[in-house]
PDB file of C-alpha atoms in Angstrom:
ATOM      1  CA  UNK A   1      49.156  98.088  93.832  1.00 63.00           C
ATOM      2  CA  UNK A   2      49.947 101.513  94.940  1.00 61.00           C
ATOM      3  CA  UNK A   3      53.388 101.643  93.035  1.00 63.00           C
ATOM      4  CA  UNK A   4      51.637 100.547  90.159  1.00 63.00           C
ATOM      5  CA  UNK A   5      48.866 102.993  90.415  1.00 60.00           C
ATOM      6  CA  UNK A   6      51.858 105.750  91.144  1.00 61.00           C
ATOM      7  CA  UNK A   7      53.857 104.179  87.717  1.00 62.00           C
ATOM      8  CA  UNK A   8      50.762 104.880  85.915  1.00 57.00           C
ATOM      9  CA  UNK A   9      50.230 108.213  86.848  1.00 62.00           C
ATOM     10  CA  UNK A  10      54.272 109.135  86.838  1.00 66.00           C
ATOM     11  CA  UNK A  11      54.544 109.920  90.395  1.00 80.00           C
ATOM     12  CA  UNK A  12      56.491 108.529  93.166  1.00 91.00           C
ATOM     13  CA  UNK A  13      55.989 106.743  96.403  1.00 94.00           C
ATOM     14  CA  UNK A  14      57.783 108.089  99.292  1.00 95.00           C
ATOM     15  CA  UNK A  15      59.823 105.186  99.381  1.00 95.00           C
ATOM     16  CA  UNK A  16      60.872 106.158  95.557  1.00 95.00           C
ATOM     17  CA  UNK A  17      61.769 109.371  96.716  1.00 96.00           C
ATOM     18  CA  UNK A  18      63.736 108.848  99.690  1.00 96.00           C
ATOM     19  CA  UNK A  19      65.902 106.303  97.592  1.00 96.00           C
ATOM     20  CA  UNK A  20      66.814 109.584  95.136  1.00 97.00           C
ATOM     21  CA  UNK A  21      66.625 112.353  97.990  1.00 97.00           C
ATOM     22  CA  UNK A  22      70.257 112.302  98.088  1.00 97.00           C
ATOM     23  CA  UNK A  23      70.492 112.766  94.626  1.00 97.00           C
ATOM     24  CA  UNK A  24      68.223 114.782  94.046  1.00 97.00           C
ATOM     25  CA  UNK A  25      70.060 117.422  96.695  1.00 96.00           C
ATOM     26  CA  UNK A  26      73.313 116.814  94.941  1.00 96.00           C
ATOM     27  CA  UNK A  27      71.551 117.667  91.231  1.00 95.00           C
ATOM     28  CA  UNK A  28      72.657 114.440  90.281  1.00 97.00           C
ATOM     29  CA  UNK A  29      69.487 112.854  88.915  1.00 95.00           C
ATOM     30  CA  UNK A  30      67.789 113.605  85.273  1.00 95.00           C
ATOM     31  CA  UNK A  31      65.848 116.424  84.713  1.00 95.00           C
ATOM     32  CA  UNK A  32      62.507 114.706  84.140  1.00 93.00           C
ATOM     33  CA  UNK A  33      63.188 112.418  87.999  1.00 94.00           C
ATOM     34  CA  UNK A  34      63.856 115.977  89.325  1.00 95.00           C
ATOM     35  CA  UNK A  35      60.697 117.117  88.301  1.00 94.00           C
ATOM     36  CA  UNK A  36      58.655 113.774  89.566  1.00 94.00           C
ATOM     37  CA  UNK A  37      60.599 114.118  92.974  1.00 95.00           C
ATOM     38  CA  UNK A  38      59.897 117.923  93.536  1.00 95.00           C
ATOM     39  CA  UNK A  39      55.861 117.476  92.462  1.00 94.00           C
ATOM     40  CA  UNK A  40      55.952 114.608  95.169  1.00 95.00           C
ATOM     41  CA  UNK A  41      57.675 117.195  97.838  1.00 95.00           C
ATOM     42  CA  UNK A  42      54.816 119.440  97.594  1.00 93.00           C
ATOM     43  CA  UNK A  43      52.487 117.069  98.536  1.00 93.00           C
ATOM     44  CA  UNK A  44      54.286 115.202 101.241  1.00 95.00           C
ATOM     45  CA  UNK A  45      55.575 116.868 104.427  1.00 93.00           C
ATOM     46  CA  UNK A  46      57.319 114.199 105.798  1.00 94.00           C
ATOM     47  CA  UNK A  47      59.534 113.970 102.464  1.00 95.00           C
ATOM     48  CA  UNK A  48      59.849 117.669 102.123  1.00 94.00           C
ATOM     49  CA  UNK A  49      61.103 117.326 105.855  1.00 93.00           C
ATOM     50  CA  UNK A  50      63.771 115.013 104.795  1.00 95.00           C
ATOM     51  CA  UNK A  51      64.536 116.931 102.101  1.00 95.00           C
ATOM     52  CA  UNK A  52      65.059 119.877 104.676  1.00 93.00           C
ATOM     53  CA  UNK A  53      67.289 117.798 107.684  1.00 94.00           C
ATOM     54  CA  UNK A  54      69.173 116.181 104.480  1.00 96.00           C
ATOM     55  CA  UNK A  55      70.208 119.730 102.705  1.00 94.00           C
ATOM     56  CA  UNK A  56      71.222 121.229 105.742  1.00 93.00           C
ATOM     57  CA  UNK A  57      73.279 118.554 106.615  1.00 95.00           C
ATOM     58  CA  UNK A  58      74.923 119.371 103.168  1.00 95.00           C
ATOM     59  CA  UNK A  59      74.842 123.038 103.794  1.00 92.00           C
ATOM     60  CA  UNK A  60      76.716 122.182 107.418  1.00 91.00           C
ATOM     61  CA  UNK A  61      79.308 120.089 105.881  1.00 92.00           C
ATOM     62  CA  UNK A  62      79.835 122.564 103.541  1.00 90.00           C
ATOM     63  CA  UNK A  63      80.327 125.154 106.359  1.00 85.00           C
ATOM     64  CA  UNK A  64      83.368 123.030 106.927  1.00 80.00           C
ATOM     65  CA  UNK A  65      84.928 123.972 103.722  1.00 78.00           C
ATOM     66  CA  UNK A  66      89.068 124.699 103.987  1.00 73.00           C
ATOM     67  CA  UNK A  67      89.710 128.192 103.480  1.00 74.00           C
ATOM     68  CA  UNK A  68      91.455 128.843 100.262  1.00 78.00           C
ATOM     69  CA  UNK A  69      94.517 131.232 100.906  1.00 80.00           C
ATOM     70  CA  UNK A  70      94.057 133.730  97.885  1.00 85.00           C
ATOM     71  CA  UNK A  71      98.128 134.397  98.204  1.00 88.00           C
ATOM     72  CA  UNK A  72      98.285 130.851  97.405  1.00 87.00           C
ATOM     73  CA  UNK A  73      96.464 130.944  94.534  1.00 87.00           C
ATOM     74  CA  UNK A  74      98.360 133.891  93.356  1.00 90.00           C
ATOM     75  CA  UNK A  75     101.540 131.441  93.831  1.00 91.00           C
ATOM     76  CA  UNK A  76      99.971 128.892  91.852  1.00 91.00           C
ATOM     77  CA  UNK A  77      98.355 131.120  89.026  1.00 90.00           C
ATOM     78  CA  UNK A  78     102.742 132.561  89.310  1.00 91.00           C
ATOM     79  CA  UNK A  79     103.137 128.937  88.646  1.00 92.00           C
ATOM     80  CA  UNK A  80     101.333 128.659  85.812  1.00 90.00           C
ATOM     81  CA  UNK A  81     102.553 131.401  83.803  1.00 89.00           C
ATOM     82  CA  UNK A  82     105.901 130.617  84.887  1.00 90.00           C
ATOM     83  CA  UNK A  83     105.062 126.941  83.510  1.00 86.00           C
ATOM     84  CA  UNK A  84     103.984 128.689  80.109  1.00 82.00           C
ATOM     85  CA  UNK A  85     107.905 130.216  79.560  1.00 83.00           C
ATOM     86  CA  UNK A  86     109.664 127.373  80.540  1.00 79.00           C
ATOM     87  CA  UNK A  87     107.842 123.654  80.627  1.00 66.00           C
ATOM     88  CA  UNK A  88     110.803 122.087  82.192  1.00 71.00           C
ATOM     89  CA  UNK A  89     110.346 123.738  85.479  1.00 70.00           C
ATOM     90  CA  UNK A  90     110.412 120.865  88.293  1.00 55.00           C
ATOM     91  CA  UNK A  91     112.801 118.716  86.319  1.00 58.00           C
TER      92      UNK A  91
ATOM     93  CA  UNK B   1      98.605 133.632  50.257  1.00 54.00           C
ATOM     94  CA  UNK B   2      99.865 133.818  54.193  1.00 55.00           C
ATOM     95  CA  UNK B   3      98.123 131.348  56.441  1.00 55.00           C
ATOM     96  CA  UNK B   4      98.805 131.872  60.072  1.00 62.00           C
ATOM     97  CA  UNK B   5      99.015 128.944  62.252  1.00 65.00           C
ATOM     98  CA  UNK B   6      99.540 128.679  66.158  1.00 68.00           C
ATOM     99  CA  UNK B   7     103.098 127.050  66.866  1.00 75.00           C
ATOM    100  CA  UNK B   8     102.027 124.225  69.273  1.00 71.00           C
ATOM    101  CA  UNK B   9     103.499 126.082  71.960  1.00 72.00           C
ATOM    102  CA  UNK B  10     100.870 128.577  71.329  1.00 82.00           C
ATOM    103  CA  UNK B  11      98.643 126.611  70.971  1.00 82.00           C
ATOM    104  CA  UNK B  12      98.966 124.464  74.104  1.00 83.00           C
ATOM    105  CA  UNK B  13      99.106 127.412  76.419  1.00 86.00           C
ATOM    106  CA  UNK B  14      96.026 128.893  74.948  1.00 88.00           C
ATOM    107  CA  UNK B  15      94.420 125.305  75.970  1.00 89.00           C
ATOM    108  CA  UNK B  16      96.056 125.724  79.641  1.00 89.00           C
ATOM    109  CA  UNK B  17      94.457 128.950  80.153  1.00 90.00           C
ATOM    110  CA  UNK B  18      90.914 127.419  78.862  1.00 91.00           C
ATOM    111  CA  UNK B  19      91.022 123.782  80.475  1.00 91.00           C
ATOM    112  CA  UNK B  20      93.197 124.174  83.350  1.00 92.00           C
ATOM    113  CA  UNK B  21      93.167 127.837  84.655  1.00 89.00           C
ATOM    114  CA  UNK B  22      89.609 127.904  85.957  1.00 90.00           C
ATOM    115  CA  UNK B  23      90.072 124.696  88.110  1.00 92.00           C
ATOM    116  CA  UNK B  24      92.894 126.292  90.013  1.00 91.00           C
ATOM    117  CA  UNK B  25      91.085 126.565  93.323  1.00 89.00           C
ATOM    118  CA  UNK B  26      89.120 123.304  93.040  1.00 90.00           C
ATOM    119  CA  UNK B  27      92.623 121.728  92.082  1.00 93.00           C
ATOM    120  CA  UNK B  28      93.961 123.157  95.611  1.00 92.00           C
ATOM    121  CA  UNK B  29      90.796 122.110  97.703  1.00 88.00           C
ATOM    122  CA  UNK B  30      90.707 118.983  96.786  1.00 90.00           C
ATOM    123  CA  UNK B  31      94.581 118.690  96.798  1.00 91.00           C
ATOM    124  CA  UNK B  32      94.166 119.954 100.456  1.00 87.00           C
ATOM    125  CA  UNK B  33      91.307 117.277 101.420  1.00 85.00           C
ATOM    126  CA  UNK B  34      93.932 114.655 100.211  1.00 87.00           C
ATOM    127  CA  UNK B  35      96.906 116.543 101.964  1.00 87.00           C
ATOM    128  CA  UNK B  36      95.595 118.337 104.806  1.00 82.00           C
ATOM    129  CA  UNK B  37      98.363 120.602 104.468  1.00 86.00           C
ATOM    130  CA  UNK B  38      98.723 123.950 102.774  1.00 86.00           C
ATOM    131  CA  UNK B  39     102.298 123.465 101.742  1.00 90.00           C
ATOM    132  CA  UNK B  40     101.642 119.896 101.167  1.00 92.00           C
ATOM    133  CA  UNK B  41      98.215 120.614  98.771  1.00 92.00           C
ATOM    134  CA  UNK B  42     100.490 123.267  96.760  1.00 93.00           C
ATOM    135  CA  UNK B  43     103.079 120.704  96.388  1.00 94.00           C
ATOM    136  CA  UNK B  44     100.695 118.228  94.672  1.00 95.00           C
ATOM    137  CA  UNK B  45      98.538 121.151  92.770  1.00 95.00           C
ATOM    138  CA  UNK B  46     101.735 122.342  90.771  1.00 94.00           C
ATOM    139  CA  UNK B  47     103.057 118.406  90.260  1.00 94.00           C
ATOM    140  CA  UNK B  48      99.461 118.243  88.751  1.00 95.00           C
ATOM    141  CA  UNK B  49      99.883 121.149  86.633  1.00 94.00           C
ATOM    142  CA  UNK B  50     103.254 120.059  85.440  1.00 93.00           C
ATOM    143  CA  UNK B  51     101.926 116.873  84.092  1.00 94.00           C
ATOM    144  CA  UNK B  52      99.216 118.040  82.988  1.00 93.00           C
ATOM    145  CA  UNK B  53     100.925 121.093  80.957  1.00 91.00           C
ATOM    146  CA  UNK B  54     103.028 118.441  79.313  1.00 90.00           C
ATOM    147  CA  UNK B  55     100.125 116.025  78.357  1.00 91.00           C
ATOM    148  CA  UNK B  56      97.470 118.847  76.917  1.00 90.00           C
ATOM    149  CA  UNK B  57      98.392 117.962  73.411  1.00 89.00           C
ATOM    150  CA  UNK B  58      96.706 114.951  74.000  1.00 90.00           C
ATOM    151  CA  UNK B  59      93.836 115.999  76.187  1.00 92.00           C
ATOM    152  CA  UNK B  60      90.529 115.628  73.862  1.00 89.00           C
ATOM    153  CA  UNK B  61      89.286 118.846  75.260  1.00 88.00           C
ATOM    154  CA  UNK B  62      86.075 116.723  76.999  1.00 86.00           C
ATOM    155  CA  UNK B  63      85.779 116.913  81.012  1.00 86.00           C
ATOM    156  CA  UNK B  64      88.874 119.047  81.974  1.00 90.00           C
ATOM    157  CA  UNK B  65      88.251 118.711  85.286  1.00 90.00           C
ATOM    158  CA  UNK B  66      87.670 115.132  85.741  1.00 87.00           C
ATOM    159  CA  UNK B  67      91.417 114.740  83.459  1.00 90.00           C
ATOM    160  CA  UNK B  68      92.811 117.463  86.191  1.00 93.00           C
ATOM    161  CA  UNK B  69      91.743 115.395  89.107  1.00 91.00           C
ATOM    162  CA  UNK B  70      92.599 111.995  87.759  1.00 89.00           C
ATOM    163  CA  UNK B  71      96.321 113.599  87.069  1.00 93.00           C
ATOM    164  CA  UNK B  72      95.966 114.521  90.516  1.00 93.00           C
ATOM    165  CA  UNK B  73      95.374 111.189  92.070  1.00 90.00           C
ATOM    166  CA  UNK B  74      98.392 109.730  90.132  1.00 90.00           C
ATOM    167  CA  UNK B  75     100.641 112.388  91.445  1.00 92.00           C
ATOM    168  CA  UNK B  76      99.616 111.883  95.166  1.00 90.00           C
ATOM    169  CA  UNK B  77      99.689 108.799  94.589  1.00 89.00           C
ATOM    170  CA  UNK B  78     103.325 109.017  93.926  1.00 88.00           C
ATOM    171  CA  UNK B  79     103.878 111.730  96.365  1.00 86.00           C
ATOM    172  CA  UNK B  80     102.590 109.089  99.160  1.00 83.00           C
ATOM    173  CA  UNK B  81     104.608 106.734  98.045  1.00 82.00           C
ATOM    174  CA  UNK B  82     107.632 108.812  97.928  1.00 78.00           C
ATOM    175  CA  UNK B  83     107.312 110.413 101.495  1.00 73.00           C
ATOM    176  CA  UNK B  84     106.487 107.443 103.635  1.00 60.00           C
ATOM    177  CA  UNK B  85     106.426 104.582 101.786  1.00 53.00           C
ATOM    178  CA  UNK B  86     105.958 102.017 105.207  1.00 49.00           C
ATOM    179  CA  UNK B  87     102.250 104.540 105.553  1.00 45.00           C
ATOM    180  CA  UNK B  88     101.166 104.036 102.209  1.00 42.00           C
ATOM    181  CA  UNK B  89      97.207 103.553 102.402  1.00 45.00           C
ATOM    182  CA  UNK B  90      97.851 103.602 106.661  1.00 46.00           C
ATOM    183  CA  UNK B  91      93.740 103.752 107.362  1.00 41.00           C
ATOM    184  CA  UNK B  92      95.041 105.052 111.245  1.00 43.00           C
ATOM    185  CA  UNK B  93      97.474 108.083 109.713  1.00 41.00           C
ATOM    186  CA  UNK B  94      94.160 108.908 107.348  1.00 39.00           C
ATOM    187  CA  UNK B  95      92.058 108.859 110.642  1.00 36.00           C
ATOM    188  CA  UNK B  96      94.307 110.584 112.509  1.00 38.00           C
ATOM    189  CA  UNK B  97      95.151 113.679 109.956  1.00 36.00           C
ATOM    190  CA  UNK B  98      91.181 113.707 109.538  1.00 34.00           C
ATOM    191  CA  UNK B  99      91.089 115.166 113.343  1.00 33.00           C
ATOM    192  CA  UNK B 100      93.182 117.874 112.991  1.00 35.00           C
ATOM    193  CA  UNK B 101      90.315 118.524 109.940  1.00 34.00           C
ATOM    194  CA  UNK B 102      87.730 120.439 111.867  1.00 33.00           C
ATOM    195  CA  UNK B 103      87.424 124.089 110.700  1.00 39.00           C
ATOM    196  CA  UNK B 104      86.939 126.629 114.244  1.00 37.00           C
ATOM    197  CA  UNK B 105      87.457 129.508 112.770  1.00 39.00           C
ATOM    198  CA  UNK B 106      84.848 129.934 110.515  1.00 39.00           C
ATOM    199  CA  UNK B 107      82.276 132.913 111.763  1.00 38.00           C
ATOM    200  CA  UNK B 108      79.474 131.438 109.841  1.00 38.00           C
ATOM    201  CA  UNK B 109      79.428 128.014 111.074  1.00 37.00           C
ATOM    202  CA  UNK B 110      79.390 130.127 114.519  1.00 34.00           C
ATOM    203  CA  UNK B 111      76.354 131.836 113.640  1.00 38.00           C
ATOM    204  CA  UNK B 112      74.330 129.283 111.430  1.00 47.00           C
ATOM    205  CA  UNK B 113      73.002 126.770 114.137  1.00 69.00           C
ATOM    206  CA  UNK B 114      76.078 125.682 116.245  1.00 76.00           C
ATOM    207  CA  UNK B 115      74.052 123.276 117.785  1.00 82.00           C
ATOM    208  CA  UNK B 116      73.245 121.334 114.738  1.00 86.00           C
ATOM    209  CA  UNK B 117      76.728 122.069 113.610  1.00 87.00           C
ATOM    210  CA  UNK B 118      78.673 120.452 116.369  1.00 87.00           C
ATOM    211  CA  UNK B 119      76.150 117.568 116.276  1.00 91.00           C
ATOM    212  CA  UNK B 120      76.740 117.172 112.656  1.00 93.00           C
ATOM    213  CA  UNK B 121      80.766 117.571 113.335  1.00 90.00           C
ATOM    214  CA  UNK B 122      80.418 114.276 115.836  1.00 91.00           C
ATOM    215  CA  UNK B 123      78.564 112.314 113.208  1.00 95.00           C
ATOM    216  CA  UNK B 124      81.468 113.188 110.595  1.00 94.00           C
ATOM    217  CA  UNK B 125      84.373 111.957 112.794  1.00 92.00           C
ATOM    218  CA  UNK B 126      82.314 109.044 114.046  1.00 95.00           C
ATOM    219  CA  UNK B 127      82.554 107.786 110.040  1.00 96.00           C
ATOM    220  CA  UNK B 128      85.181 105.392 108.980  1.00 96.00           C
ATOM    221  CA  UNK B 129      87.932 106.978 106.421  1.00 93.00           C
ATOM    222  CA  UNK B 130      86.715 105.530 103.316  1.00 94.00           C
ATOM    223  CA  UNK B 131      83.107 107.112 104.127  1.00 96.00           C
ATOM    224  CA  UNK B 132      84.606 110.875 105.209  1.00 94.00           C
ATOM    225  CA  UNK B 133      86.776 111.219 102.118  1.00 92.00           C
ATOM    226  CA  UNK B 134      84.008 110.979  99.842  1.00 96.00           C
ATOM    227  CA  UNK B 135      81.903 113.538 101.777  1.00 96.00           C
ATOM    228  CA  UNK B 136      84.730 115.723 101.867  1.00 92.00           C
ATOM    229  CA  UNK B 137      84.965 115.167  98.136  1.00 93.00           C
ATOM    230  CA  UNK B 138      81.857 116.164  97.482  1.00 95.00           C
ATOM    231  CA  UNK B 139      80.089 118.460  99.740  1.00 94.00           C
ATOM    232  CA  UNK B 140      83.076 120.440 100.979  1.00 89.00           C
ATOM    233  CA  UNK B 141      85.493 120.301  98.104  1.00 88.00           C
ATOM    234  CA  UNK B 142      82.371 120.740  95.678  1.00 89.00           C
ATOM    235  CA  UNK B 143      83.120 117.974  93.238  1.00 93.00           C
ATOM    236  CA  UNK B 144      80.458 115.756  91.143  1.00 94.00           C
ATOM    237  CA  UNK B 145      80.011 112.411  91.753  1.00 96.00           C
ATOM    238  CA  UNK B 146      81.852 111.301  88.756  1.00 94.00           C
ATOM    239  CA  UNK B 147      84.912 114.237  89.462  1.00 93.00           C
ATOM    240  CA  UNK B 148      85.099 112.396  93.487  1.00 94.00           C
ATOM    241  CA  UNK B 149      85.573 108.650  91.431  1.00 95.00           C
ATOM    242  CA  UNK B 150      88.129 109.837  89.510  1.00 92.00           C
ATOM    243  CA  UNK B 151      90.102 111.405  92.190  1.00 92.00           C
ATOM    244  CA  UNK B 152      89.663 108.226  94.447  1.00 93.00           C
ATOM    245  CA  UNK B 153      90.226 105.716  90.868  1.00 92.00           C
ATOM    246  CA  UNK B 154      86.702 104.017  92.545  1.00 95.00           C
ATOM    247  CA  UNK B 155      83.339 103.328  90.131  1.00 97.00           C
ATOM    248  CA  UNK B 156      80.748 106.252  90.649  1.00 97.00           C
ATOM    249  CA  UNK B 157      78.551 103.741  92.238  1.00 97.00           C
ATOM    250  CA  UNK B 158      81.007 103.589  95.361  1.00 98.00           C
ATOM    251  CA  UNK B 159      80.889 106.812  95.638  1.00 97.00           C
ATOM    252  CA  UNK B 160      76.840 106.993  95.777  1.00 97.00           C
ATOM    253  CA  UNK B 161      76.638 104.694  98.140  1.00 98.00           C
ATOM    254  CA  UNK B 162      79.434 105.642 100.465  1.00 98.00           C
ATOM    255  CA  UNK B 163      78.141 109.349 100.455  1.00 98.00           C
ATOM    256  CA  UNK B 164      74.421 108.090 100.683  1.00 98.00           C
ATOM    257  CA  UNK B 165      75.449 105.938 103.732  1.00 98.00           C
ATOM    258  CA  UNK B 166      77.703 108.698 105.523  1.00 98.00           C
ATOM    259  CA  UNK B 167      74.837 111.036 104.991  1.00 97.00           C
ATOM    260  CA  UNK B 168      72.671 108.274 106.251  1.00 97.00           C
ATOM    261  CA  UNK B 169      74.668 107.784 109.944  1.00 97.00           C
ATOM    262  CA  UNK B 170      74.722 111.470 110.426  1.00 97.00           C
ATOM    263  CA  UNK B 171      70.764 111.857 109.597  1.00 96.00           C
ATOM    264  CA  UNK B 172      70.613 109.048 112.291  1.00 96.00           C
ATOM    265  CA  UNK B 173      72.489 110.333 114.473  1.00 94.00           C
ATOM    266  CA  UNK B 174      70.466 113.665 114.396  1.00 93.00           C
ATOM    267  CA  UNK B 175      67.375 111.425 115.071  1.00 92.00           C
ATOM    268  CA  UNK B 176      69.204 109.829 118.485  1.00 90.00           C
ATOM    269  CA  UNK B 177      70.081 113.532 119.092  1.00 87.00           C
ATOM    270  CA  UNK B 178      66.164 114.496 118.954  1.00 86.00           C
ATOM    271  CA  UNK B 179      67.410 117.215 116.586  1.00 85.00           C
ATOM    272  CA  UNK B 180      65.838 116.146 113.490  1.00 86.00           C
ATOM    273  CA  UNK B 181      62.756 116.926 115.565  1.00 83.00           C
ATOM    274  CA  UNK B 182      63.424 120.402 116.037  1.00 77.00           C
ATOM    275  CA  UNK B 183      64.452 120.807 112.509  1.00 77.00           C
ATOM    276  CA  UNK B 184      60.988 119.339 111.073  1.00 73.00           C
ATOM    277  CA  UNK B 185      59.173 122.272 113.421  1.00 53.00           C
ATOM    278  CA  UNK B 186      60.988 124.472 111.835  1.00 52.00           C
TER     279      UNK B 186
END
């Protein structure tokens, strides 16, 4: 009756949201499910608390992020243009 | 009249430096989360660009980076298979490169909560291989869902529900931890 009654209305149940909360982090739901989840965060502490431990998991794992070596990139970016002049390189 | 028209080879290296040249450095992260090796990961990111220089007359122009990344699994694919072909999809040599993965010398991850960090850090390792390299895919190397199932050649479902379920162990294994508790007084 209740996820009826939240149907009708166009807002979520907790449950609903915690199914998407992943999702949602990522920015890989629609724009209009975005909008339904975030309305239902304001209201709901517990969910906005997910939302919290859940993004900074993210934000940790992200801490964990390899280091890209700029010389390397130069070396590949050398690559490139050297690829440009002569398309055989590697052969 | 004069009508001036790009020679293909013109043309194709103008579409290398639009498609290809921004997704340098996600091309080498995620080369490196599939190598674990900086010599390794520049091995495979300039096999990638190879191919891919020599196939851009047929790219469509749509997604660069998800064409980049499946090039990229087809070369490491090859490159694994060339190396050590008797290792070829070895879950223990995956497990085993994945623990010389943790980053110490970041300065950030020393300031931002340790606590939570190293917590978080047990969690990862705890997760089998198939469930690490999609969270490595995706919240370290940055990718979309869709860009982490090309790489890995698995539907965009799999990846969902392997990233949803790793995330899911290490959110429980903050609650054993009692530091989801701390995080919700926050």
């Amino acid at each position: 009756m209740r996820r009826l009654l939240d149907r009708l209305r166009g807002t979520m149940s907790c449950g609903d949201v915690l199914k998407v909360i992943q999702s949602y982090i990522d920015g890989e739901i629609n724009a209009t499910t975005a909008r339904r989840v975030a309305a239902h965060l304001e209201q709901c502490d517990p969910c906005a608390d997910e939302e919290y431990i859940y993004g900074q998991i993210k934000a940790s794992l992200a801490r964990r992020r390899h280091k890209v070596d700029m010389d390397v990139l130069d070396q590949l970016m050398s690559f490139g243009e050297r690829l440009k002049t002569d398309p055989n390189l590697g052969d | 009249m004069v009508t001036l028209v790009d020679s293909p080879k013109t043309t194709n290296d103008r579409r290398f430096d639009e498609y290809i040249l921004p997704e340098f450095e996600v091309l080498y992260r995620t080369a490196w989360s599939l190598t674990r090796s900086d010599a390794d990961a520049q091995d495979l990111v300039q096999d990638t660009l190879l191919r891919a220089y020599r196939s851009i007359d047929r790219f469509d122009g749509r997604y660069p980076r998800a064409w980049l990344l499946t090039i990229m699994r087809n070369a490491n694919i090859n490159r694994v298979r060339k190396k050590k072909p008797d290792l070829l999809n070895d879950p223990d040599l995956t497990f085993e490169r994945s623990l010389e993965f943790a980053d110490h010398n970041d300065p950030e991850a020393l300031v931002v909560s340790p606590v939570l960090d190293a917590a978080i850090e047990d969690a990862f390792d705890q997760l089998s291989a198939d469930f690490r390299e999609v969270v490595e895919l995706v919240d370290l190397d940055g990718l979309a869902y869709q860009e982490a199932a090309n790489v890995l050649g698995i539907p965009v479902g799999t990846v969902m529900s392997r990233l949803h379920r790793a995330r899911g162990r290490i959110r429980e294994h903050l609650g054993r931890t009692g530091l989801d508790q701390e995080m919700r007084t926050r």
